[in-house]
Amino acid sequence: MDHAVLSHETVTVEPLLELDAHPECGGLALFVGTVRDHHEGQSVRHLKYTAHEPLAAKIIREVEATTREKYGVPYVRIVHRLGDLSIGDIAIVCVVRAPHRAEAFDACRYAVDAVKHGAPIWKEEFYTDGSSAFVEGCCIRDDMDDATARPHRHHSHTSHG
Amino acid sequence: MKQIVFELFANLERLAGSGTCSVQAHDEVSTVADALALLARERPELASSLDRCACVAGDTIVRRVDPVPADGRIALLPPVAGG
């Protein structure tokens, strides 16, 4: 399990599908998140993903393992892009191979949501007016003892989704 | 006195103007919470952002009640927005 889950280079989908393996699987669910040209009314020119790479890689691998176990699927593969991305570039790929379509779809959605909510990756958007901002995200503290992080703020999680 | 180095990410790095910042801590600074309180006093521009940060040593999230990591390095991870 030492495949790359973070990539500083363009992500290619095809090799992640493993179509020549998993003969027991009749379903393949694929989610590809791409860079959109707008966010909350602002026109986006490009964006930059940064990460705490050791923890992000660890968490994405944990999501892969948890998803396999939770949905009983043999293959879950996630790659998240880092660095400077242009409109239309691939930001995240999630592939699930499963015996049947239902668990493939469910597992794929679960895995993508888990990465978005848990992996320490940040999106800085650069707008056509020359300004830039970090997209508001999810607090990943697990020892929050006051109301600061509750309710869990999901309003910005519609990106790519 | 010991040095505690904070690694800063995303908007926290932008607020501080650098990827790391250091504080000199007396012996009574023993927990992650103590270290954060000291950082908030010395770098008030970061203070309001610290509560929503996860603290990480190496590749492991540490809690406020945990001792300051032996190597004196704490990564501060603000709310995440991948995908």
Tab-separated table of C-alpha atoms in Angstrom:
chain	number	residue	atom	x	y	z
A	1	MET	CA	0.000	0.000	0.000
A	2	ASP	CA	2.640	2.525	-0.952
A	3	HIS	CA	1.032	3.835	-4.124
A	4	ALA	CA	0.943	7.615	-4.463
A	5	VAL	CA	-2.233	9.266	-3.194
A	6	LEU	CA	-0.939	12.811	-3.680
A	7	SER	CA	0.359	14.050	-7.005
A	8	HIS	CA	2.222	17.205	-7.930
A	9	GLU	CA	1.818	16.280	-11.594
A	10	THR	CA	-1.208	15.993	-13.860
A	11	VAL	CA	-3.375	13.057	-12.784
A	12	THR	CA	-4.139	10.422	-15.411
A	13	VAL	CA	-7.323	8.451	-14.829
A	14	GLU	CA	-6.802	5.377	-17.009
A	15	PRO	CA	-4.048	3.621	-15.015
A	16	LEU	CA	-6.113	3.963	-11.839
A	17	LEU	CA	-9.009	1.906	-13.203
A	18	GLU	CA	-7.198	-1.481	-13.118
A	19	LEU	CA	-9.495	-2.836	-15.814
A	20	ASP	CA	-7.252	-5.856	-16.331
A	21	ALA	CA	-7.707	-6.929	-12.710
A	22	HIS	CA	-10.570	-7.724	-10.341
A	23	PRO	CA	-12.469	-10.221	-12.509
A	24	GLU	CA	-14.992	-10.674	-9.705
A	25	CYS	CA	-16.099	-7.062	-10.141
A	26	GLY	CA	-18.960	-6.054	-12.419
A	27	GLY	CA	-19.091	-2.446	-11.325
A	28	LEU	CA	-16.703	0.469	-11.543
A	29	ALA	CA	-17.640	3.837	-10.060
A	30	LEU	CA	-15.461	6.779	-10.957
A	31	PHE	CA	-15.546	10.310	-9.596
A	32	VAL	CA	-13.340	12.970	-11.121
A	33	GLY	CA	-13.324	16.422	-9.550
A	34	THR	CA	-12.187	19.161	-11.899
A	35	VAL	CA	-11.419	22.830	-11.411
A	36	ARG	CA	-14.469	25.005	-11.936
A	37	ASP	CA	-14.353	28.572	-13.222
A	38	HIS	CA	-16.526	30.069	-10.505
A	39	HIS	CA	-17.052	29.902	-6.745
A	40	GLU	CA	-19.758	31.651	-4.764
A	41	GLY	CA	-20.302	34.276	-7.422
A	42	GLN	CA	-16.650	34.950	-8.143
A	43	SER	CA	-14.907	34.199	-11.382
A	44	VAL	CA	-11.991	31.813	-10.799
A	45	ARG	CA	-8.911	31.996	-13.015
A	46	HIS	CA	-6.856	29.200	-11.451
A	47	LEU	CA	-6.206	27.656	-8.073
A	48	LYS	CA	-3.558	26.116	-5.932
A	49	TYR	CA	-3.831	23.068	-3.684
A	50	THR	CA	-1.440	22.709	-0.770
A	51	ALA	CA	-1.332	20.005	1.893
A	52	HIS	CA	0.287	18.784	5.052
A	53	GLU	CA	1.550	15.940	2.962
A	54	PRO	CA	2.485	13.306	5.583
A	55	LEU	CA	-0.896	13.477	7.308
A	56	ALA	CA	-2.879	13.945	4.091
A	57	ALA	CA	-1.335	10.820	2.573
A	58	LYS	CA	-1.961	8.863	5.756
A	59	ILE	CA	-5.598	9.960	5.959
A	60	ILE	CA	-6.310	9.238	2.287
A	61	ARG	CA	-4.872	5.745	2.686
A	62	GLU	CA	-7.033	5.277	5.772
A	63	VAL	CA	-10.084	6.386	3.776
A	64	GLU	CA	-9.248	3.840	1.082
A	65	ALA	CA	-8.993	1.069	3.672
A	66	THR	CA	-12.079	2.145	5.599
A	67	THR	CA	-14.119	2.331	2.410
A	68	ARG	CA	-13.060	-1.151	1.321
A	69	GLU	CA	-14.059	-2.538	4.670
A	70	LYS	CA	-17.271	-0.564	5.139
A	71	TYR	CA	-18.685	-1.411	1.705
A	72	GLY	CA	-17.029	-4.768	1.181
A	73	VAL	CA	-15.369	-3.684	-2.057
A	74	PRO	CA	-11.964	-4.988	-3.156
A	75	TYR	CA	-10.483	-1.891	-4.767
A	76	VAL	CA	-10.609	1.788	-3.812
A	77	ARG	CA	-8.081	4.165	-5.261
A	78	ILE	CA	-7.882	7.896	-4.584
A	79	VAL	CA	-5.435	10.450	-5.953
A	80	HIS	CA	-5.541	14.119	-5.008
A	81	ARG	CA	-3.642	16.687	-7.023
A	82	LEU	CA	-1.455	19.362	-5.418
A	83	GLY	CA	0.099	22.505	-6.859
A	84	ASP	CA	-1.122	25.002	-9.445
A	85	LEU	CA	-4.168	23.949	-11.444
A	86	SER	CA	-5.997	25.555	-14.349
A	87	ILE	CA	-9.713	25.456	-15.112
A	88	GLY	CA	-10.678	21.922	-16.143
A	89	ASP	CA	-7.660	20.240	-14.564
A	90	ILE	CA	-8.274	17.142	-12.485
A	91	ALA	CA	-8.232	17.856	-8.741
A	92	ILE	CA	-9.255	14.458	-7.380
A	93	VAL	CA	-9.918	10.991	-8.750
A	94	CYS	CA	-11.691	8.221	-6.881
A	95	VAL	CA	-12.123	4.768	-8.402
A	96	VAL	CA	-14.097	1.953	-6.809
A	97	ARG	CA	-14.346	-1.567	-8.228
A	98	ALA	CA	-17.158	-3.662	-6.797
A	99	PRO	CA	-19.160	-6.744	-7.622
A	100	HIS	CA	-22.293	-4.656	-8.203
A	101	ARG	CA	-23.161	-1.050	-8.967
A	102	ALA	CA	-24.931	-0.129	-5.729
A	103	GLU	CA	-21.941	-0.536	-3.468
A	104	ALA	CA	-19.665	0.952	-6.115
A	105	PHE	CA	-21.674	4.201	-6.210
A	106	ASP	CA	-22.095	4.348	-2.425
A	107	ALA	CA	-18.458	3.617	-1.680
A	108	CYS	CA	-17.244	6.187	-4.203
A	109	ARG	CA	-19.389	8.948	-2.707
A	110	TYR	CA	-18.356	8.017	0.820
A	111	ALA	CA	-14.654	8.030	-0.029
A	112	VAL	CA	-14.709	11.395	-1.809
A	113	ASP	CA	-16.661	13.025	1.020
A	114	ALA	CA	-14.310	11.555	3.622
A	115	VAL	CA	-11.245	12.957	1.852
A	116	LYS	CA	-12.810	16.380	1.434
A	117	HIS	CA	-13.804	16.542	5.096
A	118	GLY	CA	-10.729	14.972	6.644
A	119	ALA	CA	-7.535	15.295	4.632
A	120	PRO	CA	-5.429	18.378	5.393
A	121	ILE	CA	-5.541	19.878	1.925
A	122	TRP	CA	-6.279	23.540	1.209
A	123	LYS	CA	-7.609	25.254	-1.874
A	124	GLU	CA	-6.484	28.777	-2.661
A	125	GLU	CA	-8.551	30.335	-5.423
A	126	PHE	CA	-7.221	33.100	-7.647
A	127	TYR	CA	-9.958	35.272	-9.125
A	128	THR	CA	-10.119	37.165	-12.371
A	129	ASP	CA	-10.146	40.459	-10.451
A	130	GLY	CA	-6.610	39.709	-9.196
A	131	SER	CA	-7.599	38.792	-5.644
A	132	SER	CA	-7.274	35.375	-4.020
A	133	ALA	CA	-8.683	33.521	-1.039
A	134	PHE	CA	-8.522	30.222	0.772
A	135	VAL	CA	-11.799	28.355	0.516
A	136	GLU	CA	-13.493	28.031	3.889
A	137	GLY	CA	-13.429	24.424	4.978
A	138	CYS	CA	-13.845	21.796	7.680
A	139	CYS	CA	-12.202	21.961	11.081
A	140	ILE	CA	-10.395	18.645	11.626
A	141	ARG	CA	-9.682	19.100	15.337
A	142	ASP	CA	-10.896	16.033	17.188
A	143	ASP	CA	-10.812	17.571	20.659
A	144	MET	CA	-12.986	20.618	20.164
A	145	ASP	CA	-14.673	21.211	23.505
A	146	ASP	CA	-16.800	24.214	22.746
A	147	ALA	CA	-19.251	25.303	20.101
A	148	THR	CA	-16.649	26.810	17.786
A	149	ALA	CA	-16.677	23.919	15.348
A	150	ARG	CA	-20.298	22.916	15.765
A	151	PRO	CA	-22.349	22.556	13.779
A	152	HIS	CA	-19.850	21.145	11.330
A	153	ARG	CA	-19.780	23.655	8.510
A	154	HIS	CA	-20.585	22.040	5.217
A	155	HIS	CA	-21.741	24.997	3.214
A	156	SER	CA	-18.712	25.110	0.942
A	157	HIS	CA	-18.531	21.407	0.241
A	158	THR	CA	-20.442	21.620	-2.973
A	159	SER	CA	-17.226	22.226	-4.876
A	160	HIS	CA	-16.861	19.635	-7.622
A	161	GLY	CA	-19.681	17.727	-6.068
B	1	MET	CA	13.839	27.844	27.973
B	2	LYS	CA	13.055	25.715	24.986
B	3	GLN	CA	12.146	26.644	21.448
B	4	ILE	CA	8.808	25.613	20.001
B	5	VAL	CA	8.475	25.797	16.234
B	6	PHE	CA	5.028	26.075	14.667
B	7	GLU	CA	4.570	25.040	11.048
B	8	LEU	CA	1.880	27.134	9.403
B	9	PHE	CA	-0.402	26.247	6.526
B	10	ALA	CA	-2.853	27.959	4.199
B	11	ASN	CA	-4.440	31.136	5.587
B	12	LEU	CA	-2.377	30.870	8.764
B	13	GLU	CA	0.820	31.027	6.714
B	14	ARG	CA	-0.583	34.009	4.875
B	15	LEU	CA	-1.497	35.797	8.122
B	16	ALA	CA	1.958	35.213	9.590
B	17	GLY	CA	3.817	35.992	6.373
B	18	SER	CA	5.973	32.883	6.756
B	19	GLY	CA	5.706	29.118	6.841
B	20	THR	CA	7.004	28.767	10.378
B	21	CYS	CA	7.202	30.811	13.533
B	22	SER	CA	8.999	30.127	16.769
B	23	VAL	CA	8.432	30.984	20.399
B	24	GLN	CA	10.738	30.658	23.386
B	25	ALA	CA	8.943	28.771	26.116
B	26	HIS	CA	9.586	28.542	29.834
B	27	ASP	CA	9.406	25.202	31.578
B	28	GLU	CA	5.811	25.762	32.642
B	29	VAL	CA	4.773	25.421	29.014
B	30	SER	CA	4.154	21.682	29.031
B	31	THR	CA	1.081	20.963	26.907
B	32	VAL	CA	0.042	21.774	23.369
B	33	ALA	CA	-2.596	24.084	24.870
B	34	ASP	CA	0.110	25.954	26.805
B	35	ALA	CA	2.152	26.353	23.643
B	36	LEU	CA	-0.826	27.684	21.712
B	37	ALA	CA	-1.637	30.180	24.466
B	38	LEU	CA	1.931	31.442	24.306
B	39	LEU	CA	1.759	31.704	20.519
B	40	ALA	CA	-1.505	33.648	20.747
B	41	ARG	CA	0.121	36.158	23.111
B	42	GLU	CA	3.233	36.606	20.993
B	43	ARG	CA	1.469	36.606	17.605
B	44	PRO	CA	-1.923	38.228	18.194
B	45	GLU	CA	-2.641	38.291	14.458
B	46	LEU	CA	-2.894	34.490	14.618
B	47	ALA	CA	-4.829	34.234	17.879
B	48	SER	CA	-8.358	34.149	16.523
B	49	SER	CA	-7.491	31.393	14.022
B	50	LEU	CA	-5.905	28.947	16.445
B	51	ASP	CA	-9.065	27.525	17.961
B	52	ARG	CA	-10.130	25.874	14.704
B	53	CYS	CA	-6.689	24.438	13.956
B	54	ALA	CA	-5.772	20.804	14.388
B	55	CYS	CA	-2.295	20.287	15.848
B	56	VAL	CA	-0.035	17.687	14.307
B	57	ALA	CA	3.278	16.124	15.298
B	58	GLY	CA	4.859	14.169	12.457
B	59	ASP	CA	1.855	12.538	10.780
B	60	THR	CA	-0.305	12.297	13.897
B	61	ILE	CA	-2.931	14.668	15.258
B	62	VAL	CA	-2.182	15.650	18.847
B	63	ARG	CA	-4.676	17.036	21.320
B	64	ARG	CA	-4.536	20.205	23.365
B	65	VAL	CA	-4.008	18.176	26.547
B	66	ASP	CA	-1.044	16.278	25.092
B	67	PRO	CA	2.515	17.269	25.988
B	68	VAL	CA	4.478	19.436	23.600
B	69	PRO	CA	6.130	17.033	21.115
B	70	ALA	CA	9.668	16.058	22.051
B	71	ASP	CA	11.128	17.727	18.964
B	72	GLY	CA	9.304	20.961	19.764
B	73	ARG	CA	7.548	21.082	16.388
B	74	ILE	CA	3.798	21.530	16.046
B	75	ALA	CA	2.038	21.843	12.698
B	76	LEU	CA	-1.092	23.997	12.800
B	77	LEU	CA	-3.723	22.867	10.307
B	78	PRO	CA	-6.601	25.264	9.684
B	79	PRO	CA	-9.958	23.985	8.364
B	80	VAL	CA	-9.426	21.864	5.265
B	81	ALA	CA	-10.951	22.179	1.805
B	82	GLY	CA	-9.684	19.518	-0.548
B	83	GLY	CA	-11.492	17.869	-3.427
